[in-house]
Amino acid sequence: MPEYQWLANLVLMCLFLLTPAALSTMLAGRWRGNRVVLRWARVLAVLTIVLAVAYDVAGAVFLLLSEPRNGSWRPPPGAADDPYFYLPIGVGAFFAGLGILVGVVRARHRLG
């Protein structure tokens, strides 16, 4: 296993846990009309967006650093030590967090 794979997996697990938590708090806040719950949903949605962007940027940086420099198709010697990133999951979490944030703002606007 690569050296920092545990950190990439931790961020990925946080993305998988924060998205349903933000969605459920948004739905509970809209249903009850509670502004405090909607504030928590907004915080969770923003945290999901920040983690998704950080995950994708870190994955892109590791992908660019492991690209061969001299045009050969052989990977550099240290490329096997880089953690594995699943970039489509980060993009999906970004759009899900953005959708939840839009839903929270619309619900907050309806409450007045």
mmCIF file with all atom_site columns, C-alpha atoms in Angstrom:
data_model
loop_
_atom_site.group_PDB
_atom_site.id
_atom_site.type_symbol
_atom_site.label_atom_id
_atom_site.label_alt_id
_atom_site.label_comp_id
_atom_site.label_asym_id
_atom_site.label_entity_id
_atom_site.label_seq_id
_atom_site.pdbx_PDB_ins_code
_atom_site.Cartn_x
_atom_site.Cartn_y
_atom_site.Cartn_z
_atom_site.occupancy
_atom_site.B_iso_or_equiv
_atom_site.pdbx_formal_charge
_atom_site.auth_seq_id
_atom_site.auth_comp_id
_atom_site.auth_asym_id
_atom_site.auth_atom_id
_atom_site.pdbx_PDB_model_num
ATOM 1   C CA . MET A 1 1   ? 0.000   0.000  0.000   1.00 0.00 ? 1   MET A CA 1
ATOM 2   C CA . PRO A 1 2   ? 1.334   3.476  -0.805  1.00 0.00 ? 2   PRO A CA 1
ATOM 3   C CA . GLU A 1 3   ? 2.571   5.608  2.042   1.00 0.00 ? 3   GLU A CA 1
ATOM 4   C CA . TYR A 1 4   ? -0.223  8.188  2.334   1.00 0.00 ? 4   TYR A CA 1
ATOM 5   C CA . GLN A 1 5   ? -3.088  6.032  1.112   1.00 0.00 ? 5   GLN A CA 1
ATOM 6   C CA . TRP A 1 6   ? -4.703  6.170  4.558   1.00 0.00 ? 6   TRP A CA 1
ATOM 7   C CA . LEU A 1 7   ? -5.070  9.952  4.234   1.00 0.00 ? 7   LEU A CA 1
ATOM 8   C CA . ALA A 1 8   ? -6.699  9.721  0.798   1.00 0.00 ? 8   ALA A CA 1
ATOM 9   C CA . ASN A 1 9   ? -9.038  7.019  2.100   1.00 0.00 ? 9   ASN A CA 1
ATOM 10  C CA . LEU A 1 10  ? -9.909  9.134  5.158   1.00 0.00 ? 10  LEU A CA 1
ATOM 11  C CA . VAL A 1 11  ? -10.886 12.117 2.996   1.00 0.00 ? 11  VAL A CA 1
ATOM 12  C CA . LEU A 1 12  ? -12.881 9.815  0.718   1.00 0.00 ? 12  LEU A CA 1
ATOM 13  C CA . MET A 1 13  ? -14.708 8.305  3.686   1.00 0.00 ? 13  MET A CA 1
ATOM 14  C CA . CYS A 1 14  ? -15.475 11.792 5.029   1.00 0.00 ? 14  CYS A CA 1
ATOM 15  C CA . LEU A 1 15  ? -16.952 12.716 1.649   1.00 0.00 ? 15  LEU A CA 1
ATOM 16  C CA . PHE A 1 16  ? -19.148 9.625  1.736   1.00 0.00 ? 16  PHE A CA 1
ATOM 17  C CA . LEU A 1 17  ? -20.355 10.473 5.250   1.00 0.00 ? 17  LEU A CA 1
ATOM 18  C CA . LEU A 1 18  ? -20.764 14.244 4.933   1.00 0.00 ? 18  LEU A CA 1
ATOM 19  C CA . THR A 1 19  ? -22.918 14.215 1.801   1.00 0.00 ? 19  THR A CA 1
ATOM 20  C CA . PRO A 1 20  ? -25.834 12.201 3.283   1.00 0.00 ? 20  PRO A CA 1
ATOM 21  C CA . ALA A 1 21  ? -25.523 14.093 6.572   1.00 0.00 ? 21  ALA A CA 1
ATOM 22  C CA . ALA A 1 22  ? -25.798 17.436 4.773   1.00 0.00 ? 22  ALA A CA 1
ATOM 23  C CA . LEU A 1 23  ? -28.711 16.177 2.692   1.00 0.00 ? 23  LEU A CA 1
ATOM 24  C CA . SER A 1 24  ? -30.608 14.850 5.696   1.00 0.00 ? 24  SER A CA 1
ATOM 25  C CA . THR A 1 25  ? -30.095 18.031 7.716   1.00 0.00 ? 25  THR A CA 1
ATOM 26  C CA . MET A 1 26  ? -31.217 20.102 4.737   1.00 0.00 ? 26  MET A CA 1
ATOM 27  C CA . LEU A 1 27  ? -34.390 18.062 4.380   1.00 0.00 ? 27  LEU A CA 1
ATOM 28  C CA . ALA A 1 28  ? -35.062 18.192 8.128   1.00 0.00 ? 28  ALA A CA 1
ATOM 29  C CA . GLY A 1 29  ? -34.517 21.943 8.163   1.00 0.00 ? 29  GLY A CA 1
ATOM 30  C CA . ARG A 1 30  ? -36.866 22.479 5.229   1.00 0.00 ? 30  ARG A CA 1
ATOM 31  C CA . TRP A 1 31  ? -39.500 20.213 6.723   1.00 0.00 ? 31  TRP A CA 1
ATOM 32  C CA . ARG A 1 32  ? -39.458 21.792 10.190  1.00 0.00 ? 32  ARG A CA 1
ATOM 33  C CA . GLY A 1 33  ? -38.595 25.320 9.120   1.00 0.00 ? 33  GLY A CA 1
ATOM 34  C CA . ASN A 1 34  ? -35.708 25.449 11.580  1.00 0.00 ? 34  ASN A CA 1
ATOM 35  C CA . ARG A 1 35  ? -33.000 27.982 10.738  1.00 0.00 ? 35  ARG A CA 1
ATOM 36  C CA . VAL A 1 36  ? -30.391 26.425 13.041  1.00 0.00 ? 36  VAL A CA 1
ATOM 37  C CA . VAL A 1 37  ? -30.697 23.083 11.252  1.00 0.00 ? 37  VAL A CA 1
ATOM 38  C CA . LEU A 1 38  ? -30.383 24.845 7.900   1.00 0.00 ? 38  LEU A CA 1
ATOM 39  C CA . ARG A 1 39  ? -27.242 26.587 9.167   1.00 0.00 ? 39  ARG A CA 1
ATOM 40  C CA . TRP A 1 40  ? -25.755 23.195 10.048  1.00 0.00 ? 40  TRP A CA 1
ATOM 41  C CA . ALA A 1 41  ? -26.722 21.893 6.615   1.00 0.00 ? 41  ALA A CA 1
ATOM 42  C CA . ARG A 1 42  ? -24.983 24.862 5.012   1.00 0.00 ? 42  ARG A CA 1
ATOM 43  C CA . VAL A 1 43  ? -21.828 24.223 7.046   1.00 0.00 ? 43  VAL A CA 1
ATOM 44  C CA . LEU A 1 44  ? -21.829 20.537 6.102   1.00 0.00 ? 44  LEU A CA 1
ATOM 45  C CA . ALA A 1 45  ? -22.389 21.355 2.423   1.00 0.00 ? 45  ALA A CA 1
ATOM 46  C CA . VAL A 1 46  ? -19.524 23.854 2.374   1.00 0.00 ? 46  VAL A CA 1
ATOM 47  C CA . LEU A 1 47  ? -17.279 21.345 4.159   1.00 0.00 ? 47  LEU A CA 1
ATOM 48  C CA . THR A 1 48  ? -18.204 18.713 1.563   1.00 0.00 ? 48  THR A CA 1
ATOM 49  C CA . ILE A 1 49  ? -17.337 21.114 -1.258  1.00 0.00 ? 49  ILE A CA 1
ATOM 50  C CA . VAL A 1 50  ? -14.001 22.057 0.315   1.00 0.00 ? 50  VAL A CA 1
ATOM 51  C CA . LEU A 1 51  ? -13.027 18.424 0.901   1.00 0.00 ? 51  LEU A CA 1
ATOM 52  C CA . ALA A 1 52  ? -14.070 17.431 -2.630  1.00 0.00 ? 52  ALA A CA 1
ATOM 53  C CA . VAL A 1 53  ? -11.991 20.222 -4.164  1.00 0.00 ? 53  VAL A CA 1
ATOM 54  C CA . ALA A 1 54  ? -9.003  19.367 -1.954  1.00 0.00 ? 54  ALA A CA 1
ATOM 55  C CA . TYR A 1 55  ? -9.319  15.671 -2.873  1.00 0.00 ? 55  TYR A CA 1
ATOM 56  C CA . ASP A 1 56  ? -9.435  16.418 -6.605  1.00 0.00 ? 56  ASP A CA 1
ATOM 57  C CA . VAL A 1 57  ? -6.585  18.926 -6.485  1.00 0.00 ? 57  VAL A CA 1
ATOM 58  C CA . ALA A 1 58  ? -4.389  16.524 -4.507  1.00 0.00 ? 58  ALA A CA 1
ATOM 59  C CA . GLY A 1 59  ? -5.205  13.737 -6.967  1.00 0.00 ? 59  GLY A CA 1
ATOM 60  C CA . ALA A 1 60  ? -4.380  15.969 -9.926  1.00 0.00 ? 60  ALA A CA 1
ATOM 61  C CA . VAL A 1 61  ? -1.094  17.042 -8.355  1.00 0.00 ? 61  VAL A CA 1
ATOM 62  C CA . PHE A 1 62  ? -0.055  13.437 -7.729  1.00 0.00 ? 62  PHE A CA 1
ATOM 63  C CA . LEU A 1 63  ? -1.125  12.542 -11.274 1.00 0.00 ? 63  LEU A CA 1
ATOM 64  C CA . LEU A 1 64  ? 0.962   15.357 -12.748 1.00 0.00 ? 64  LEU A CA 1
ATOM 65  C CA . LEU A 1 65  ? 3.961   14.525 -10.571 1.00 0.00 ? 65  LEU A CA 1
ATOM 66  C CA . SER A 1 66  ? 3.907   10.864 -11.565 1.00 0.00 ? 66  SER A CA 1
ATOM 67  C CA . GLU A 1 67  ? 3.783   11.680 -15.287 1.00 0.00 ? 67  GLU A CA 1
ATOM 68  C CA . PRO A 1 68  ? 7.026   10.849 -17.115 1.00 0.00 ? 68  PRO A CA 1
ATOM 69  C CA . ARG A 1 69  ? 9.072   13.937 -17.963 1.00 0.00 ? 69  ARG A CA 1
ATOM 70  C CA . ASN A 1 70  ? 11.199  12.782 -20.874 1.00 0.00 ? 70  ASN A CA 1
ATOM 71  C CA . GLY A 1 71  ? 8.360   11.481 -23.063 1.00 0.00 ? 71  GLY A CA 1
ATOM 72  C CA . SER A 1 72  ? 8.870   7.794  -22.299 1.00 0.00 ? 72  SER A CA 1
ATOM 73  C CA . TRP A 1 73  ? 5.921   5.642  -21.319 1.00 0.00 ? 73  TRP A CA 1
ATOM 74  C CA . ARG A 1 74  ? 7.656   4.152  -18.322 1.00 0.00 ? 74  ARG A CA 1
ATOM 75  C CA . PRO A 1 75  ? 6.519   5.545  -14.973 1.00 0.00 ? 75  PRO A CA 1
ATOM 76  C CA . PRO A 1 76  ? 9.135   7.230  -12.815 1.00 0.00 ? 76  PRO A CA 1
ATOM 77  C CA . PRO A 1 77  ? 10.634  5.135  -10.027 1.00 0.00 ? 77  PRO A CA 1
ATOM 78  C CA . GLY A 1 78  ? 8.632   6.771  -7.209  1.00 0.00 ? 78  GLY A CA 1
ATOM 79  C CA . ALA A 1 79  ? 5.213   6.552  -8.902  1.00 0.00 ? 79  ALA A CA 1
ATOM 80  C CA . ALA A 1 80  ? 4.295   3.318  -7.121  1.00 0.00 ? 80  ALA A CA 1
ATOM 81  C CA . ASP A 1 81  ? 4.576   5.119  -3.775  1.00 0.00 ? 81  ASP A CA 1
ATOM 82  C CA . ASP A 1 82  ? 1.882   7.678  -4.642  1.00 0.00 ? 82  ASP A CA 1
ATOM 83  C CA . PRO A 1 83  ? -1.597  7.141  -3.163  1.00 0.00 ? 83  PRO A CA 1
ATOM 84  C CA . TYR A 1 84  ? -4.483  6.192  -5.413  1.00 0.00 ? 84  TYR A CA 1
ATOM 85  C CA . PHE A 1 85  ? -7.155  8.816  -6.042  1.00 0.00 ? 85  PHE A CA 1
ATOM 86  C CA . TYR A 1 86  ? -10.553 8.320  -7.634  1.00 0.00 ? 86  TYR A CA 1
ATOM 87  C CA . LEU A 1 87  ? -11.131 11.683 -9.295  1.00 0.00 ? 87  LEU A CA 1
ATOM 88  C CA . PRO A 1 88  ? -14.716 11.100 -10.555 1.00 0.00 ? 88  PRO A CA 1
ATOM 89  C CA . ILE A 1 89  ? -15.845 10.508 -6.966  1.00 0.00 ? 89  ILE A CA 1
ATOM 90  C CA . GLY A 1 90  ? -14.435 13.878 -5.946  1.00 0.00 ? 90  GLY A CA 1
ATOM 91  C CA . VAL A 1 91  ? -16.185 15.610 -8.841  1.00 0.00 ? 91  VAL A CA 1
ATOM 92  C CA . GLY A 1 92  ? -19.467 13.889 -7.980  1.00 0.00 ? 92  GLY A CA 1
ATOM 93  C CA . ALA A 1 93  ? -19.136 14.883 -4.326  1.00 0.00 ? 93  ALA A CA 1
ATOM 94  C CA . PHE A 1 94  ? -18.430 18.468 -5.406  1.00 0.00 ? 94  PHE A CA 1
ATOM 95  C CA . PHE A 1 95  ? -21.600 18.647 -7.488  1.00 0.00 ? 95  PHE A CA 1
ATOM 96  C CA . ALA A 1 96  ? -23.645 16.932 -4.766  1.00 0.00 ? 96  ALA A CA 1
ATOM 97  C CA . GLY A 1 97  ? -22.385 19.425 -2.171  1.00 0.00 ? 97  GLY A CA 1
ATOM 98  C CA . LEU A 1 98  ? -23.114 22.286 -4.542  1.00 0.00 ? 98  LEU A CA 1
ATOM 99  C CA . GLY A 1 99  ? -26.653 21.008 -5.083  1.00 0.00 ? 99  GLY A CA 1
ATOM 100 C CA . ILE A 1 100 ? -27.214 20.686 -1.345  1.00 0.00 ? 100 ILE A CA 1
ATOM 101 C CA . LEU A 1 101 ? -25.876 24.198 -0.804  1.00 0.00 ? 101 LEU A CA 1
ATOM 102 C CA . VAL A 1 102 ? -28.277 25.568 -3.432  1.00 0.00 ? 102 VAL A CA 1
ATOM 103 C CA . GLY A 1 103 ? -31.136 23.691 -1.742  1.00 0.00 ? 103 GLY A CA 1
ATOM 104 C CA . VAL A 1 104 ? -30.204 25.117 1.650   1.00 0.00 ? 104 VAL A CA 1
ATOM 105 C CA . VAL A 1 105 ? -30.021 28.665 0.303   1.00 0.00 ? 105 VAL A CA 1
ATOM 106 C CA . ARG A 1 106 ? -33.410 28.275 -1.390  1.00 0.00 ? 106 ARG A CA 1
ATOM 107 C CA . ALA A 1 107 ? -34.959 26.857 1.802   1.00 0.00 ? 107 ALA A CA 1
ATOM 108 C CA . ARG A 1 108 ? -33.472 29.679 3.868   1.00 0.00 ? 108 ARG A CA 1
ATOM 109 C CA . HIS A 1 109 ? -34.822 32.198 1.387   1.00 0.00 ? 109 HIS A CA 1
ATOM 110 C CA . ARG A 1 110 ? -38.318 30.724 1.685   1.00 0.00 ? 110 ARG A CA 1
ATOM 111 C CA . LEU A 1 111 ? -38.210 30.992 5.459   1.00 0.00 ? 111 LEU A CA 1
ATOM 112 C CA . GLY A 1 112 ? -37.395 34.659 5.212   1.00 0.00 ? 112 GLY A CA 1
#
